């Protein structure tokens, strides 16, 4: 049985996400992906962003799928996954000047989401960029009924739930939210800069 897992949402959102990343990551050199998941985003984005070294990372339980995708679609600028769990592991790699994460913030407990914002802010150099994709609330309001229902599902499953953009901003330390892109399926791409 193949270790390679497939996420329909990764397939559906990859083009709109890439469009934002191509603009947001101009001039960046070394990216850490927090929560590479199946590995689909990494193998699609890295060959399109050849100016970057794309470092995958996730919980070790997800490494077999990431490695299977990387084996099938290798790229010169794509790196094997590092073990990284927010709140447990130290920052896994040096020299990173940009971070990308997709559909992780609402899975994390609130304390983990806060820690992610803080550790990214501390670990990025001046001029660093953090691109954060997923569903978020705005001023406490859900952007759709489907997101409201999804949040209830997340909470029932023991996840932390959808975070508010103002809440993330309060946790973000030196990071400044410079762009907030509305994305398909009631998601956003938040682009943070460290001055």
mmCIF file of N, CA and C in Angstrom, residues 30-90:
data_model
loop_
_atom_site.group_PDB
_atom_site.id
_atom_site.type_symbol
_atom_site.label_atom_id
_atom_site.label_comp_id
_atom_site.label_asym_id
_atom_site.label_seq_id
_atom_site.Cartn_x
_atom_site.Cartn_y
_atom_site.Cartn_z
ATOM 1 N N UNK A 30 15.144 31.041 1.571
ATOM 2 C CA UNK A 30 15.067 29.772 2.299
ATOM 3 C C UNK A 30 13.754 29.727 3.076
ATOM 4 N N UNK A 31 12.857 28.841 2.664
ATOM 5 C CA UNK A 31 11.513 28.759 3.242
ATOM 6 C C UNK A 31 11.366 27.513 4.102
ATOM 7 N N UNK A 32 10.734 27.672 5.257
ATOM 8 C CA UNK A 32 10.309 26.553 6.083
ATOM 9 C C UNK A 32 8.796 26.430 5.963
ATOM 10 N N UNK A 33 8.334 25.254 5.546
ATOM 11 C CA UNK A 33 6.899 24.966 5.559
ATOM 12 C C UNK A 33 6.568 24.268 6.870
ATOM 13 N N UNK A 34 5.709 24.885 7.665
ATOM 14 C CA UNK A 34 5.258 24.282 8.925
ATOM 15 C C UNK A 34 3.987 23.480 8.632
ATOM 16 N N UNK A 35 4.067 22.178 8.858
ATOM 17 C CA UNK A 35 2.904 21.327 8.620
ATOM 18 C C UNK A 35 2.735 21.001 7.143
ATOM 19 N N UNK A 36 3.686 20.259 6.585
ATOM 20 C CA UNK A 36 3.632 19.945 5.143
ATOM 21 C C UNK A 36 2.538 18.946 4.789
ATOM 22 N N UNK A 37 1.947 18.306 5.794
ATOM 23 C CA UNK A 37 0.763 17.482 5.563
ATOM 24 C C UNK A 37 1.020 16.294 4.659
ATOM 25 N N UNK A 38 0.262 16.213 3.564
ATOM 26 C CA UNK A 38 0.441 15.117 2.614
ATOM 27 C C UNK A 38 1.749 15.247 1.841
ATOM 28 N N UNK A 39 2.220 16.503 1.661
ATOM 29 C CA UNK A 39 3.389 16.780 0.826
ATOM 30 C C UNK A 39 3.029 17.377 -0.518
ATOM 31 N N UNK A 40 1.734 17.455 -0.821
ATOM 32 C CA UNK A 40 1.297 17.933 -2.137
ATOM 33 C C UNK A 40 1.708 19.368 -2.428
ATOM 34 N N UNK A 41 1.494 20.267 -1.448
ATOM 35 C CA UNK A 41 1.837 21.668 -1.683
ATOM 36 C C UNK A 41 3.317 21.820 -1.996
ATOM 37 N N UNK A 42 4.162 21.126 -1.230
ATOM 38 C CA UNK A 42 5.607 21.259 -1.419
ATOM 39 C C UNK A 42 6.026 20.874 -2.831
ATOM 40 N N UNK A 43 5.521 19.738 -3.326
ATOM 41 C CA UNK A 43 5.976 19.282 -4.645
ATOM 42 C C UNK A 43 5.398 20.139 -5.766
ATOM 43 N N UNK A 44 4.292 20.823 -5.503
ATOM 44 C CA UNK A 44 3.745 21.715 -6.525
ATOM 45 C C UNK A 44 4.424 23.084 -6.498
ATOM 46 N N UNK A 45 4.652 23.614 -5.298
ATOM 47 C CA UNK A 45 5.169 24.983 -5.190
ATOM 48 C C UNK A 45 6.667 25.078 -5.449
ATOM 49 N N UNK A 46 7.446 24.138 -4.946
ATOM 50 C CA UNK A 46 8.911 24.260 -5.044
ATOM 51 C C UNK A 46 9.392 24.433 -6.489
ATOM 52 N N UNK A 47 8.914 23.619 -7.466
ATOM 53 C CA UNK A 47 9.389 23.804 -8.832
ATOM 54 C C UNK A 47 8.950 25.129 -9.463
ATOM 55 N N UNK A 48 7.912 25.754 -8.884
ATOM 56 C CA UNK A 48 7.429 27.036 -9.392
ATOM 57 C C UNK A 48 8.136 28.222 -8.728
ATOM 58 N N UNK A 49 8.886 27.931 -7.666
ATOM 59 C CA UNK A 49 9.584 28.982 -6.899
ATOM 60 C C UNK A 49 11.052 28.586 -6.783
ATOM 61 N N UNK A 50 11.702 28.509 -7.919
ATOM 62 C CA UNK A 50 13.052 27.934 -7.970
ATOM 63 C C UNK A 50 14.103 28.807 -7.275
ATOM 64 N N UNK A 51 13.761 30.061 -6.961
ATOM 65 C CA UNK A 51 14.701 30.923 -6.239
ATOM 66 C C UNK A 51 14.762 30.556 -4.759
ATOM 67 N N UNK A 52 13.860 29.678 -4.299
ATOM 68 C CA UNK A 52 13.778 29.293 -2.892
ATOM 69 C C UNK A 52 14.293 27.881 -2.664
ATOM 70 N N UNK A 53 14.887 27.639 -1.504
ATOM 71 C CA UNK A 53 15.014 26.294 -0.970
ATOM 72 C C UNK A 53 13.770 26.046 -0.122
ATOM 73 N N UNK A 54 13.019 24.983 -0.435
ATOM 74 C CA UNK A 54 11.747 24.691 0.248
ATOM 75 C C UNK A 54 11.985 23.543 1.223
ATOM 76 N N UNK A 55 11.967 23.862 2.519
ATOM 77 C CA UNK A 55 12.190 22.875 3.571
ATOM 78 C C UNK A 55 10.857 22.408 4.146
ATOM 79 N N UNK A 56 10.535 21.138 3.958
ATOM 80 C CA UNK A 56 9.308 20.590 4.524
ATOM 81 C C UNK A 56 9.514 20.244 5.999
ATOM 82 N N UNK A 57 8.406 20.245 6.756
ATOM 83 C CA UNK A 57 8.444 19.803 8.151
ATOM 84 C C UNK A 57 7.045 19.396 8.581
ATOM 85 N N UNK A 58 6.974 18.509 9.550
ATOM 86 C CA UNK A 58 5.686 18.070 10.090
ATOM 87 C C UNK A 58 5.941 17.103 11.235
ATOM 88 N N UNK A 59 4.863 16.629 11.832
ATOM 89 C CA UNK A 59 4.949 15.539 12.788
ATOM 90 C C UNK A 59 5.501 14.321 12.062
ATOM 91 N N UNK A 60 6.272 13.496 12.757
ATOM 92 C CA UNK A 60 6.907 12.345 12.096
ATOM 93 C C UNK A 60 5.884 11.390 11.496
ATOM 94 N N UNK A 61 4.669 11.316 12.057
ATOM 95 C CA UNK A 61 3.645 10.426 11.510
ATOM 96 C C UNK A 61 3.252 10.803 10.077
ATOM 97 N N UNK A 62 3.489 12.059 9.691
ATOM 98 C CA UNK A 62 3.153 12.507 8.337
ATOM 99 C C UNK A 62 4.324 12.412 7.362
ATOM 100 N N UNK A 63 5.508 12.064 7.852
ATOM 101 C CA UNK A 63 6.682 12.017 6.981
ATOM 102 C C UNK A 63 6.584 10.984 5.857
ATOM 103 N N UNK A 64 6.004 9.787 6.081
ATOM 104 C CA UNK A 64 5.949 8.823 4.975
ATOM 105 C C UNK A 64 5.228 9.363 3.738
ATOM 106 N N UNK A 65 4.122 10.067 3.922
ATOM 107 C CA UNK A 65 3.406 10.622 2.778
ATOM 108 C C UNK A 65 4.218 11.726 2.101
ATOM 109 N N UNK A 66 4.820 12.606 2.908
ATOM 110 C CA UNK A 66 5.639 13.686 2.341
ATOM 111 C C UNK A 66 6.783 13.087 1.520
ATOM 112 N N UNK A 67 7.461 12.083 2.091
ATOM 113 C CA UNK A 67 8.590 11.456 1.392
ATOM 114 C C UNK A 67 8.130 10.758 0.114
ATOM 115 N N UNK A 68 6.942 10.178 0.135
ATOM 116 C CA UNK A 68 6.428 9.502 -1.065
ATOM 117 C C UNK A 68 6.164 10.508 -2.178
ATOM 118 N N UNK A 69 5.581 11.651 -1.838
ATOM 119 C CA UNK A 69 5.358 12.698 -2.839
ATOM 120 C C UNK A 69 6.691 13.233 -3.369
ATOM 121 N N UNK A 70 7.651 13.455 -2.473
ATOM 122 C CA UNK A 70 8.951 13.969 -2.903
ATOM 123 C C UNK A 70 9.681 12.962 -3.787
ATOM 124 N N UNK A 71 9.529 11.675 -3.499
ATOM 125 C CA UNK A 71 10.182 10.652 -4.317
ATOM 126 C C UNK A 71 9.593 10.606 -5.721
ATOM 127 N N UNK A 72 8.292 10.836 -5.811
ATOM 128 C CA UNK A 72 7.617 10.787 -7.109
ATOM 129 C C UNK A 72 7.870 12.052 -7.922
ATOM 130 N N UNK A 73 8.013 13.191 -7.221
ATOM 131 C CA UNK A 73 8.179 14.482 -7.905
ATOM 132 C C UNK A 73 9.355 15.247 -7.288
ATOM 133 N N UNK A 74 10.572 14.752 -7.467
ATOM 134 C CA UNK A 74 11.719 15.423 -6.856
ATOM 135 C C UNK A 74 11.987 16.775 -7.511
ATOM 136 N N UNK A 75 12.537 17.676 -6.719
ATOM 137 C CA UNK A 75 12.956 18.986 -7.234
ATOM 138 C C UNK A 75 14.262 19.355 -6.539
ATOM 139 N N UNK A 76 15.133 20.026 -7.272
ATOM 140 C CA UNK A 76 16.466 20.341 -6.752
ATOM 141 C C UNK A 76 16.406 21.215 -5.503
ATOM 142 N N UNK A 77 15.347 22.007 -5.377
ATOM 143 C CA UNK A 77 15.251 22.956 -4.260
ATOM 144 C C UNK A 77 14.313 22.476 -3.154
ATOM 145 N N UNK A 78 13.960 21.199 -3.164
ATOM 146 C CA UNK A 78 12.987 20.642 -2.216
ATOM 147 C C UNK A 78 13.707 19.722 -1.247
ATOM 148 N N UNK A 79 13.458 19.914 0.056
ATOM 149 C CA UNK A 79 14.192 19.186 1.088
ATOM 150 C C UNK A 79 13.289 18.201 1.838
ATOM 151 N N UNK A 80 13.884 17.078 2.253
ATOM 152 C CA UNK A 80 13.172 16.042 3.004
ATOM 153 C C UNK A 80 12.643 16.620 4.325
ATOM 154 N N UNK A 81 11.537 16.059 4.829
ATOM 155 C CA UNK A 81 10.888 16.653 6.001
ATOM 156 C C UNK A 81 11.702 16.543 7.282
ATOM 157 N N UNK A 82 11.640 17.608 8.058
ATOM 158 C CA UNK A 82 12.191 17.627 9.410
ATOM 159 C C UNK A 82 11.053 17.420 10.404
ATOM 160 N N UNK A 83 11.366 16.803 11.547
ATOM 161 C CA UNK A 83 10.372 16.641 12.604
ATOM 162 C C UNK A 83 10.190 17.975 13.318
ATOM 163 N N UNK A 84 8.956 18.462 13.344
ATOM 164 C CA UNK A 84 8.701 19.752 13.988
ATOM 165 C C UNK A 84 7.271 19.791 14.490
ATOM 166 N N UNK A 85 7.126 19.869 15.808
ATOM 167 C CA UNK A 85 5.833 20.063 16.453
ATOM 168 C C UNK A 85 5.923 21.318 17.298
ATOM 169 N N UNK A 86 5.071 22.280 16.967
ATOM 170 C CA UNK A 86 5.025 23.529 17.724
ATOM 171 C C UNK A 86 4.760 23.212 19.196
ATOM 172 N N UNK A 87 5.543 23.811 20.066
ATOM 173 C CA UNK A 87 5.344 23.612 21.490
ATOM 174 C C UNK A 87 6.187 22.494 22.074
ATOM 175 N N UNK A 88 6.726 21.625 21.211
ATOM 176 C CA UNK A 88 7.546 20.500 21.689
ATOM 177 C C UNK A 88 8.980 20.579 21.175
ATOM 178 N N UNK A 89 9.133 20.911 19.891
ATOM 179 C CA UNK A 89 10.446 20.866 19.249
ATOM 180 C C UNK A 89 11.020 22.268 19.084
ATOM 181 N N UNK A 90 12.338 22.345 19.105
ATOM 182 C CA UNK A 90 13.020 23.599 18.800
ATOM 183 C C UNK A 90 12.873 23.918 17.318
#
